[in-house]
mmCIF file of C-alpha atoms in Angstrom:
data_model
loop_
_atom_site.group_PDB
_atom_site.id
_atom_site.type_symbol
_atom_site.label_atom_id
_atom_site.label_comp_id
_atom_site.label_asym_id
_atom_site.label_seq_id
_atom_site.Cartn_x
_atom_site.Cartn_y
_atom_site.Cartn_z
ATOM 1 C CA MET A 1 39.382 -3.712 9.797
ATOM 2 C CA ALA A 2 39.609 -6.489 12.385
ATOM 3 C CA ASP A 3 37.466 -9.567 12.360
ATOM 4 C CA PRO A 4 33.928 -8.072 12.410
ATOM 5 C CA ASP A 5 32.713 -10.603 14.942
ATOM 6 C CA VAL A 6 35.263 -9.745 17.656
ATOM 7 C CA LEU A 7 35.613 -5.991 17.943
ATOM 8 C CA SER A 8 35.974 -3.373 20.617
ATOM 9 C CA SER A 9 32.695 -2.614 22.313
ATOM 10 C CA PRO A 10 31.064 0.438 23.927
ATOM 11 C CA SER A 11 32.542 -0.357 27.324
ATOM 12 C CA GLY A 12 36.115 -0.186 26.102
ATOM 13 C CA SER A 13 38.338 -2.957 24.798
ATOM 14 C CA ASP A 14 36.967 -6.494 24.832
ATOM 15 C CA ASP A 15 38.924 -9.474 26.043
ATOM 16 C CA ASP A 16 38.182 -13.094 25.133
ATOM 17 C CA ASN A 17 35.255 -13.099 27.528
ATOM 18 C CA ASP A 18 33.002 -10.901 25.454
ATOM 19 C CA ILE A 19 31.941 -10.304 21.870
ATOM 20 C CA VAL A 20 30.053 -7.628 19.986
ATOM 21 C CA THR A 21 28.223 -7.556 16.687
ATOM 22 C CA GLU A 22 28.312 -4.716 14.214
ATOM 23 C CA GLY A 23 25.891 -3.385 11.622
ATOM 24 C CA SER A 24 22.654 -1.459 11.884
ATOM 25 C CA ALA A 25 19.230 -1.548 10.297
ATOM 26 C CA PHE A 26 15.629 -0.831 11.194
ATOM 27 C CA VAL A 27 12.478 -2.821 11.618
ATOM 28 C CA HIS A 28 12.987 -6.515 11.120
ATOM 29 C CA ASN A 29 10.244 -8.579 12.638
ATOM 30 C CA GLU A 30 9.414 -12.255 12.430
ATOM 31 C CA PRO A 31 6.118 -13.887 13.403
ATOM 32 C CA ALA A 32 6.180 -15.696 16.711
ATOM 33 C CA GLN A 33 6.077 -19.456 16.526
ATOM 34 C CA ASP A 34 2.766 -20.990 17.531
ATOM 35 C CA ASP A 35 3.676 -23.441 20.282
ATOM 36 C CA LYS A 36 0.168 -24.256 21.507
ATOM 37 C CA ASP A 37 -0.649 -26.992 19.012
ATOM 38 C CA LEU A 38 1.230 -30.109 18.089
ATOM 39 C CA PRO A 39 3.900 -29.156 15.532
ATOM 40 C CA LYS A 40 3.439 -30.544 12.029
ATOM 41 C CA VAL A 41 6.636 -32.278 10.909
ATOM 42 C CA GLU A 42 6.979 -33.871 7.478
ATOM 43 C CA SER A 43 10.360 -35.563 7.956
ATOM 44 C CA GLU A 44 10.704 -39.337 7.877
ATOM 45 C CA MET A 45 9.718 -41.300 10.995
ATOM 46 C CA GLU A 46 12.661 -43.145 12.583
ATOM 47 C CA VAL A 47 12.004 -46.047 14.961
ATOM 48 C CA LEU A 48 14.328 -45.837 17.989
ATOM 49 C CA HIS A 49 12.428 -48.356 20.097
ATOM 50 C CA GLU A 50 9.203 -50.285 19.869
ATOM 51 C CA LYS A 51 7.567 -47.428 21.801
ATOM 52 C CA VAL A 52 9.693 -44.459 20.692
ATOM 53 C CA LYS A 53 9.657 -42.891 17.211
ATOM 54 C CA LYS A 54 11.539 -39.801 16.067
ATOM 55 C CA GLN A 55 11.150 -37.050 13.468
ATOM 56 C CA ILE A 56 13.958 -34.539 13.015
ATOM 57 C CA ILE A 57 12.936 -30.883 12.839
ATOM 58 C CA LYS A 58 16.446 -29.439 12.687
ATOM 59 C CA GLU A 59 19.770 -31.231 12.345
ATOM 60 C CA GLY A 60 22.375 -30.913 15.104
ATOM 61 C CA HIS A 61 26.157 -31.200 15.093
ATOM 62 C CA GLY A 62 28.906 -33.168 16.791
ATOM 63 C CA LYS A 63 28.576 -36.481 18.591
ATOM 64 C CA LYS A 64 25.692 -37.963 20.561
ATOM 65 C CA PRO A 65 25.674 -37.856 24.371
ATOM 66 C CA PRO A 66 27.038 -40.979 26.079
ATOM 67 C CA LYS A 67 25.446 -42.694 29.055
ATOM 68 C CA LEU A 68 25.651 -40.663 32.273
ATOM 69 C CA ALA A 69 26.230 -37.427 30.324
ATOM 70 C CA THR A 70 24.514 -34.399 31.845
ATOM 71 C CA CYS A 71 22.199 -33.130 29.100
ATOM 72 C CA PHE A 72 20.673 -29.667 28.917
ATOM 73 C CA LEU A 73 17.488 -29.362 26.919
ATOM 74 C CA ASN A 74 14.246 -27.534 26.346
ATOM 75 C CA TYR A 75 11.059 -29.409 25.581
ATOM 76 C CA ARG A 76 7.306 -29.260 25.239
ATOM 77 C CA ALA A 77 5.068 -32.228 25.972
ATOM 78 C CA TRP A 78 1.548 -33.066 24.792
ATOM 79 C CA VAL A 79 -0.964 -35.839 25.364
ATOM 80 C CA LYS A 80 -1.199 -37.257 21.857
ATOM 81 C CA SER A 81 -4.916 -38.125 21.837
ATOM 82 C CA THR A 82 -6.160 -34.716 23.045
ATOM 83 C CA SER A 83 -3.256 -32.407 21.991
ATOM 84 C CA HIS A 84 -3.233 -31.107 25.575
ATOM 85 C CA LYS A 85 0.123 -29.492 26.335
ATOM 86 C CA PHE A 86 1.128 -30.255 29.920
ATOM 87 C CA GLU A 87 4.752 -29.069 30.105
ATOM 88 C CA ASP A 88 6.836 -26.352 28.429
ATOM 89 C CA SER A 89 10.347 -25.487 29.610
ATOM 90 C CA TRP A 90 10.661 -22.801 26.908
ATOM 91 C CA GLN A 91 7.755 -20.938 28.458
ATOM 92 C CA GLU A 92 9.385 -21.167 31.869
ATOM 93 C CA GLN A 93 12.698 -19.998 30.337
ATOM 94 C CA ARG A 94 14.569 -22.624 32.297
ATOM 95 C CA PRO A 95 16.416 -25.469 30.511
ATOM 96 C CA ILE A 96 15.923 -28.962 31.901
ATOM 97 C CA GLU A 97 18.860 -31.035 33.169
ATOM 98 C CA LEU A 98 18.731 -34.772 32.555
ATOM 99 C CA ILE A 99 21.427 -37.381 33.249
ATOM 100 C CA LEU A 100 21.179 -40.174 30.694
ATOM 101 C CA GLY A 101 20.590 -43.472 32.442
ATOM 102 C CA LYS A 102 19.374 -41.781 35.619
ATOM 103 C CA GLU A 103 16.156 -40.211 34.328
ATOM 104 C CA LYS A 104 12.858 -40.742 36.156
ATOM 105 C CA ALA A 105 10.687 -43.691 35.085
ATOM 106 C CA GLU A 106 8.137 -41.424 33.386
ATOM 107 C CA MET A 107 10.971 -39.951 31.283
ATOM 108 C CA ALA A 108 12.330 -43.286 30.049
ATOM 109 C CA GLY A 109 11.007 -42.709 26.536
ATOM 110 C CA LEU A 110 12.330 -39.154 26.521
ATOM 111 C CA GLY A 111 15.758 -40.463 27.597
ATOM 112 C CA ILE A 112 15.839 -42.891 24.658
ATOM 113 C CA GLY A 113 15.061 -40.010 22.335
ATOM 114 C CA ILE A 114 17.696 -37.674 23.787
ATOM 115 C CA ALA A 115 20.377 -40.382 23.484
ATOM 116 C CA SER A 116 19.825 -40.254 19.693
ATOM 117 C CA MET A 117 20.318 -36.483 19.413
ATOM 118 C CA ARG A 118 23.254 -34.208 18.705
ATOM 119 C CA SER A 119 23.885 -30.743 20.170
ATOM 120 C CA GLY A 120 21.615 -28.141 18.592
ATOM 121 C CA GLU A 121 19.256 -30.749 17.189
ATOM 122 C CA ARG A 122 15.517 -30.297 17.437
ATOM 123 C CA ALA A 123 13.203 -33.268 17.085
ATOM 124 C CA LEU A 124 9.719 -34.631 17.683
ATOM 125 C CA PHE A 125 9.345 -37.864 19.674
ATOM 126 C CA HIS A 126 6.262 -40.087 19.767
ATOM 127 C CA VAL A 127 6.370 -42.070 23.018
ATOM 128 C CA GLY A 128 4.050 -44.906 24.002
ATOM 129 C CA TRP A 129 2.366 -44.760 27.387
ATOM 130 C CA GLU A 130 4.453 -47.684 28.649
ATOM 131 C CA LEU A 131 7.571 -45.434 28.612
ATOM 132 C CA GLY A 132 5.680 -42.365 29.790
ATOM 133 C CA TYR A 133 3.343 -41.973 32.750
ATOM 134 C CA GLY A 134 2.179 -45.565 32.518
ATOM 135 C CA LYS A 135 -1.123 -47.279 33.144
ATOM 136 C CA GLU A 136 -2.118 -45.032 36.047
ATOM 137 C CA GLY A 137 -1.136 -41.671 34.560
ATOM 138 C CA ASN A 138 -0.477 -38.718 36.838
ATOM 139 C CA PHE A 139 -3.131 -36.648 38.578
ATOM 140 C CA SER A 140 -0.917 -34.062 40.296
ATOM 141 C CA PHE A 141 1.470 -31.903 38.272
ATOM 142 C CA PRO A 142 1.761 -32.497 35.408
ATOM 143 C CA ASN A 143 -1.736 -33.788 34.825
ATOM 144 C CA VAL A 144 -1.518 -36.758 32.441
ATOM 145 C CA PRO A 145 -4.420 -39.239 31.976
ATOM 146 C CA PRO A 146 -3.949 -43.020 32.283
ATOM 147 C CA MET A 147 -2.394 -44.920 29.366
ATOM 148 C CA ALA A 148 -1.647 -41.679 27.494
ATOM 149 C CA ASP A 149 0.710 -41.772 24.529
ATOM 150 C CA LEU A 150 2.896 -38.668 24.515
ATOM 151 C CA VAL A 151 4.519 -36.320 22.004
ATOM 152 C CA TYR A 152 7.670 -34.377 22.885
ATOM 153 C CA GLU A 153 9.261 -31.524 20.960
ATOM 154 C CA VAL A 154 12.864 -31.415 22.196
ATOM 155 C CA GLU A 155 15.900 -29.225 21.579
ATOM 156 C CA LEU A 156 19.195 -30.570 22.916
ATOM 157 C CA ILE A 157 21.189 -27.492 23.907
ATOM 158 C CA GLY A 158 24.245 -29.586 24.697
ATOM 159 C CA PHE A 159 25.714 -32.056 27.148
ATOM 160 C CA ASP A 160 28.601 -32.210 29.588
ATOM 161 C CA GLU A 161 30.799 -35.236 30.138
ATOM 162 C CA ALA A 162 33.241 -33.537 32.499
ATOM 163 C CA LYS A 163 31.352 -34.612 35.626
ATOM 164 C CA GLU A 164 29.746 -37.845 34.449
ATOM 165 C CA GLY A 165 26.571 -38.598 36.308
ATOM 166 C CA LYS A 166 26.926 -35.584 38.590
ATOM 167 C CA ALA A 167 23.979 -33.215 38.686
ATOM 168 C CA ARG A 168 24.404 -29.486 39.110
ATOM 169 C CA SER A 169 22.818 -29.683 42.555
ATOM 170 C CA ASP A 170 25.602 -32.047 43.664
ATOM 171 C CA MET A 171 28.421 -29.760 42.469
ATOM 172 C CA THR A 172 30.282 -27.312 44.679
ATOM 173 C CA VAL A 173 30.062 -23.592 43.903
ATOM 174 C CA GLU A 174 33.549 -23.657 42.402
ATOM 175 C CA GLU A 175 32.693 -26.661 40.195
ATOM 176 C CA ARG A 176 29.605 -24.973 38.793
ATOM 177 C CA ILE A 177 31.419 -21.723 38.075
ATOM 178 C CA GLU A 178 34.282 -23.653 36.478
ATOM 179 C CA ALA A 179 31.867 -25.634 34.284
ATOM 180 C CA ALA A 180 30.103 -22.428 33.217
ATOM 181 C CA GLU A 181 33.416 -20.713 32.453
ATOM 182 C CA ARG A 182 34.492 -23.661 30.296
ATOM 183 C CA ARG A 183 31.263 -23.451 28.271
ATOM 184 C CA LYS A 184 31.626 -19.685 27.863
ATOM 185 C CA VAL A 185 35.137 -20.033 26.448
ATOM 186 C CA GLU A 186 33.941 -22.740 24.034
ATOM 187 C CA GLY A 187 31.102 -20.456 22.968
ATOM 188 C CA ASN A 188 33.540 -17.618 22.231
ATOM 189 C CA ASP A 189 35.649 -19.973 20.101
ATOM 190 C CA TYR A 190 32.571 -20.993 18.094
ATOM 191 C CA PHE A 191 31.581 -17.357 17.626
ATOM 192 C CA LYS A 192 35.014 -16.448 16.276
ATOM 193 C CA GLU A 193 34.525 -19.244 13.746
ATOM 194 C CA LYS A 194 31.156 -17.643 12.802
ATOM 195 C CA LYS A 195 29.252 -20.648 14.176
ATOM 196 C CA VAL A 196 26.647 -18.495 15.865
ATOM 197 C CA GLU A 197 24.080 -21.132 16.812
ATOM 198 C CA GLU A 198 26.751 -23.454 18.228
ATOM 199 C CA ALA A 199 28.143 -20.548 20.251
ATOM 200 C CA MET A 200 24.704 -19.736 21.589
ATOM 201 C CA GLN A 201 24.209 -23.324 22.749
ATOM 202 C CA GLN A 202 27.397 -23.114 24.795
ATOM 203 C CA TYR A 203 26.280 -19.856 26.413
ATOM 204 C CA GLU A 204 22.899 -21.395 27.221
ATOM 205 C CA MET A 205 24.612 -24.300 28.940
ATOM 206 C CA ALA A 206 26.863 -21.945 30.899
ATOM 207 C CA ILE A 207 23.837 -19.952 32.047
ATOM 208 C CA ALA A 208 22.086 -23.200 33.025
ATOM 209 C CA TYR A 209 24.839 -23.757 35.624
ATOM 210 C CA MET A 210 24.076 -20.288 37.039
ATOM 211 C CA GLY A 211 20.316 -20.720 37.554
ATOM 212 C CA ASP A 212 18.194 -18.470 39.761
ATOM 213 C CA ASP A 213 18.037 -21.036 42.554
ATOM 214 C CA PHE A 214 21.850 -21.178 42.599
ATOM 215 C CA MET A 215 22.400 -17.400 42.391
ATOM 216 C CA PHE A 216 19.903 -16.784 45.192
ATOM 217 C CA GLN A 217 22.165 -18.685 47.582
ATOM 218 C CA LEU A 218 25.349 -16.766 46.752
ATOM 219 C CA PHE A 219 26.743 -13.762 48.593
ATOM 220 C CA GLY A 220 29.939 -11.750 48.598
ATOM 221 C CA LYS A 221 32.880 -12.986 46.534
ATOM 222 C CA TYR A 222 31.065 -16.116 45.318
ATOM 223 C CA ARG A 223 28.248 -14.059 43.859
ATOM 224 C CA ASP A 224 30.775 -11.741 42.211
ATOM 225 C CA MET A 225 32.613 -14.758 40.769
ATOM 226 C CA ALA A 226 29.384 -16.203 39.382
ATOM 227 C CA LEU A 227 28.226 -12.884 37.867
ATOM 228 C CA ALA A 228 31.630 -12.437 36.225
ATOM 229 C CA VAL A 229 30.799 -15.554 34.187
ATOM 230 C CA LYS A 230 27.016 -15.282 33.941
ATOM 231 C CA ASN A 231 26.659 -11.670 32.752
ATOM 232 C CA PRO A 232 29.103 -11.981 29.800
ATOM 233 C CA CYS A 233 27.202 -15.111 28.716
ATOM 234 C CA HIS A 234 23.925 -13.171 28.651
ATOM 235 C CA LEU A 235 25.605 -10.349 26.706
ATOM 236 C CA ASN A 236 27.144 -12.790 24.243
ATOM 237 C CA MET A 237 23.778 -14.523 23.882
ATOM 238 C CA ALA A 238 22.314 -11.118 23.009
ATOM 239 C CA ALA A 239 25.006 -10.613 20.364
ATOM 240 C CA CYS A 240 24.193 -14.015 18.845
ATOM 241 C CA LEU A 241 20.456 -13.351 18.908
ATOM 242 C CA ILE A 242 20.928 -9.996 17.158
ATOM 243 C CA LYS A 243 22.846 -11.778 14.394
ATOM 244 C CA LEU A 244 19.990 -14.280 14.122
ATOM 245 C CA LYS A 245 17.447 -11.392 14.059
ATOM 246 C CA ARG A 246 15.747 -12.653 17.231
ATOM 247 C CA TYR A 247 15.536 -9.171 18.675
ATOM 248 C CA GLU A 248 12.929 -9.663 21.397
ATOM 249 C CA GLU A 249 15.035 -12.447 22.924
ATOM 250 C CA ALA A 250 18.149 -10.272 22.705
ATOM 251 C CA ILE A 251 16.335 -7.534 24.637
ATOM 252 C CA GLY A 252 15.459 -10.098 27.314
ATOM 253 C CA GLN A 253 19.098 -11.190 27.713
ATOM 254 C CA CYS A 254 20.281 -7.591 28.088
ATOM 255 C CA THR A 255 17.532 -6.800 30.569
ATOM 256 C CA ILE A 256 18.689 -9.683 32.785
ATOM 257 C CA VAL A 257 22.151 -8.106 32.971
ATOM 258 C CA LEU A 258 20.707 -4.644 33.617
ATOM 259 C CA SER A 259 18.689 -6.018 36.540
ATOM 260 C CA GLU A 260 22.043 -6.764 38.197
ATOM 261 C CA ASP A 261 24.005 -3.815 36.817
ATOM 262 C CA GLU A 262 21.738 -0.998 35.632
ATOM 263 C CA ASN A 263 24.605 1.003 34.122
ATOM 264 C CA ASN A 264 26.200 -1.814 32.127
ATOM 265 C CA VAL A 265 27.220 -0.079 28.891
ATOM 266 C CA LYS A 266 27.331 -3.225 26.741
ATOM 267 C CA ALA A 267 23.861 -4.279 27.878
ATOM 268 C CA LEU A 268 22.459 -0.806 27.175
ATOM 269 C CA PHE A 269 24.159 -0.680 23.776
ATOM 270 C CA ARG A 270 22.977 -4.109 22.620
ATOM 271 C CA ARG A 271 19.465 -3.611 23.934
ATOM 272 C CA GLY A 272 19.395 -0.305 22.086
ATOM 273 C CA LYS A 273 20.448 -2.036 18.842
ATOM 274 C CA ALA A 274 17.761 -4.695 19.251
ATOM 275 C CA ARG A 275 15.104 -2.080 19.999
ATOM 276 C CA ALA A 276 16.162 -0.025 16.969
ATOM 277 C CA GLU A 277 15.804 -3.107 14.769
ATOM 278 C CA LEU A 278 12.232 -3.512 16.028
ATOM 279 C CA GLY A 279 11.464 0.131 15.247
ATOM 280 C CA GLN A 280 11.325 1.071 18.944
ATOM 281 C CA THR A 281 13.336 4.209 18.251
ATOM 282 C CA ASP A 282 12.415 6.175 21.385
ATOM 283 C CA ALA A 283 13.376 3.301 23.685
ATOM 284 C CA ALA A 284 16.540 2.661 21.648
ATOM 285 C CA ARG A 285 17.554 6.318 21.913
ATOM 286 C CA GLU A 286 17.031 6.203 25.673
ATOM 287 C CA ASP A 287 19.385 3.199 25.951
ATOM 288 C CA PHE A 288 22.034 4.780 23.708
ATOM 289 C CA GLU A 289 21.866 8.115 25.567
ATOM 290 C CA LYS A 290 22.343 6.353 28.902
ATOM 291 C CA ALA A 291 25.230 4.310 27.493
ATOM 292 C CA ARG A 292 26.852 7.505 26.163
ATOM 293 C CA LYS A 293 26.612 9.021 29.639
ATOM 294 C CA TYR A 294 29.031 6.357 30.900
ATOM 295 C CA ALA A 295 31.111 6.086 27.698
ATOM 296 C CA PRO A 296 30.981 9.569 26.125
ATOM 297 C CA GLN A 297 33.887 8.978 23.730
ATOM 298 C CA ASP A 298 32.654 5.692 22.311
ATOM 299 C CA LYS A 299 32.260 5.977 18.541
ATOM 300 C CA ALA A 300 29.862 3.028 18.192
ATOM 301 C CA ILE A 301 27.305 4.689 20.485
ATOM 302 C CA VAL A 302 27.630 8.029 18.663
ATOM 303 C CA ARG A 303 27.182 6.264 15.327
ATOM 304 C CA GLU A 304 23.979 4.571 16.483
ATOM 305 C CA LEU A 305 22.571 7.876 17.725
ATOM 306 C CA HIS A 306 23.377 9.478 14.357
ATOM 307 C CA LEU A 307 21.628 6.619 12.582
ATOM 308 C CA LEU A 308 18.550 7.126 14.750
ATOM 309 C CA ALA A 309 18.563 10.853 13.971
ATOM 310 C CA ALA A 310 18.877 10.150 10.235
ATOM 311 C CA HIS A 311 16.061 7.614 10.474
ATOM 312 C CA ASP A 312 13.792 10.104 12.249
ATOM 313 C CA LYS A 313 14.588 12.773 9.628
ATOM 314 C CA ALA A 314 13.757 10.366 6.798
ATOM 315 C CA VAL A 315 10.453 9.457 8.461
ATOM 316 C CA TYR A 316 9.598 13.152 8.877
ATOM 317 C CA GLN A 317 10.338 13.897 5.200
ATOM 318 C CA LYS A 318 8.222 10.939 4.109
ATOM 319 C CA GLN A 319 5.297 12.085 6.263
ATOM 320 C CA LYS A 320 5.689 15.594 4.869
ATOM 321 C CA GLU A 321 5.411 14.266 1.314
ATOM 322 C CA ILE A 322 2.341 12.198 2.238
ATOM 323 C CA TYR A 323 0.542 15.201 3.764
ATOM 324 C CA LYS A 324 1.507 17.347 0.787
ATOM 325 C CA GLY A 325 -0.124 14.804 -1.529
ATOM 326 C CA ILE A 326 -3.321 14.756 0.536
ATOM 327 C CA PHE A 327 -3.870 18.495 0.975
ATOM 328 C CA GLY A 328 -2.138 19.793 -2.178
ATOM 329 C CA PRO A 329 0.346 22.678 -2.373
ATOM 330 C CA ARG A 330 -0.333 25.757 -0.278
ATOM 331 C CA PRO A 331 -1.661 28.720 -2.344
ATOM 332 C CA GLU A 332 0.751 31.570 -2.899
ATOM 333 C CA PRO A 333 -0.220 34.588 -0.752
ATOM 334 C CA LYS A 334 -1.495 37.604 -2.718
ATOM 335 C CA PRO A 335 0.512 40.792 -2.247
ATOM 336 C CA MET A 336 -1.283 43.401 -0.136
ATOM 337 C CA ARG A 337 -1.787 46.885 -1.655
ATOM 338 C CA SER A 338 -0.546 49.788 0.369
ATOM 339 C CA ASN A 339 -3.221 51.873 2.179
ATOM 340 C CA TRP A 340 -2.183 55.167 0.514
ATOM 341 C CA LEU A 341 -2.702 53.653 -2.940
ATOM 342 C CA VAL A 342 -6.219 52.548 -2.015
ATOM 343 C CA LEU A 343 -7.020 56.022 -0.652
ATOM 344 C CA PHE A 344 -5.640 57.689 -3.813
ATOM 345 C CA TRP A 345 -7.875 55.599 -6.059
ATOM 346 C CA GLN A 346 -10.900 56.346 -3.868
ATOM 347 C CA TRP A 347 -10.142 60.099 -4.067
ATOM 348 C CA LEU A 348 -9.628 59.976 -7.857
ATOM 349 C CA VAL A 349 -12.943 58.182 -8.418
ATOM 350 C CA ALA A 350 -14.768 60.692 -6.211
ATOM 351 C CA LEU A 351 -13.155 63.596 -8.091
ATOM 352 C CA VAL A 352 -14.184 62.243 -11.493
ATOM 353 C CA CYS A 353 -17.733 61.741 -10.281
ATOM 354 C CA ARG A 354 -17.885 65.320 -8.947
ATOM 355 C CA LEU A 355 -16.520 66.819 -12.177
ATOM 356 C CA PHE A 356 -19.054 64.796 -14.136
ATOM 357 C CA ARG A 357 -21.923 66.184 -12.049
ATOM 358 C CA ILE A 358 -20.655 69.777 -12.454
ATOM 359 C CA HIS A 359 -20.406 69.335 -16.199
ATOM 360 C CA ARG A 360 -23.991 68.024 -16.391
ATOM 361 C CA SER A 361 -25.382 70.898 -14.299
ATOM 362 C CA LYS A 362 -23.772 73.500 -16.617
ATOM 363 C CA ALA A 363 -25.121 71.738 -19.666
ATOM 364 C CA ASP A 364 -28.656 71.925 -18.256
#
């Protein structure tokens, strides 16, 4: 069999722009991370600056971003003294773009922290108020009190040096699509090397170039060009997330594609796989049936439908055994006597009784 990470998919043969995962199972669920409170991190505290300290939550890979690199990240921010969370890019599902050396004054401490990170790294930063919102604080959005020390939880998705110091908003349409395409290709290379998390980071960066505000402005051939890069990245993200057993997120990535192309076979197939893993068998079957409508000969779709049928049969048998244990075995039905036999016995009894009476009367 070919490399299991780069196989033909339900929409036909894949090229280098798309990937598909194999394997099936049912019901894997992980508890959602509690992101309301300050995370508890036990790693050693590293001093980056008099007012910036760092604790690593998860190690990254590769080199650190240089000055003027365009960094893509997700973060949450709290007021340290009250544990009040005032920003969360994860919740908004929109990565933040920050150019090192050109960050806003209130993000100076955050910039120092990001400069110490590697792609894929996740860390906690303790930032003094002097490198945050300062002596006055901020009373609009976000609401931060005066002289408030801050805590940031940050994940560096990646960074781009190709257009040093150039923000996405300053790029032409062609430049943004080209940058996204470059990240997608790098992600596919990582995936082929089985570096799933690194691949996912590249897809996230590619998608960041194709944000909603950007897509809203595109029409005609430019929109088609952008979707030709953006949709495969969402589908490949879904494939990565399925491998990492993050099924709810995989469903979300597929649903984004289906909002643009409701009959996309790969999106239906992968969403169906993720739903099946969560035990959402009815919804999974609906996705697989719709995918089969547009790819009736695809063996992967047929296999998944067979697995769902086998799963349903196993569940039915199990329930049958449970009910049998509760109510006990059904009693065997008693055979019914024929009517003529009953009548014969009634006649015979009556005859005996009559003969007995006659015999007694003669004796008297």
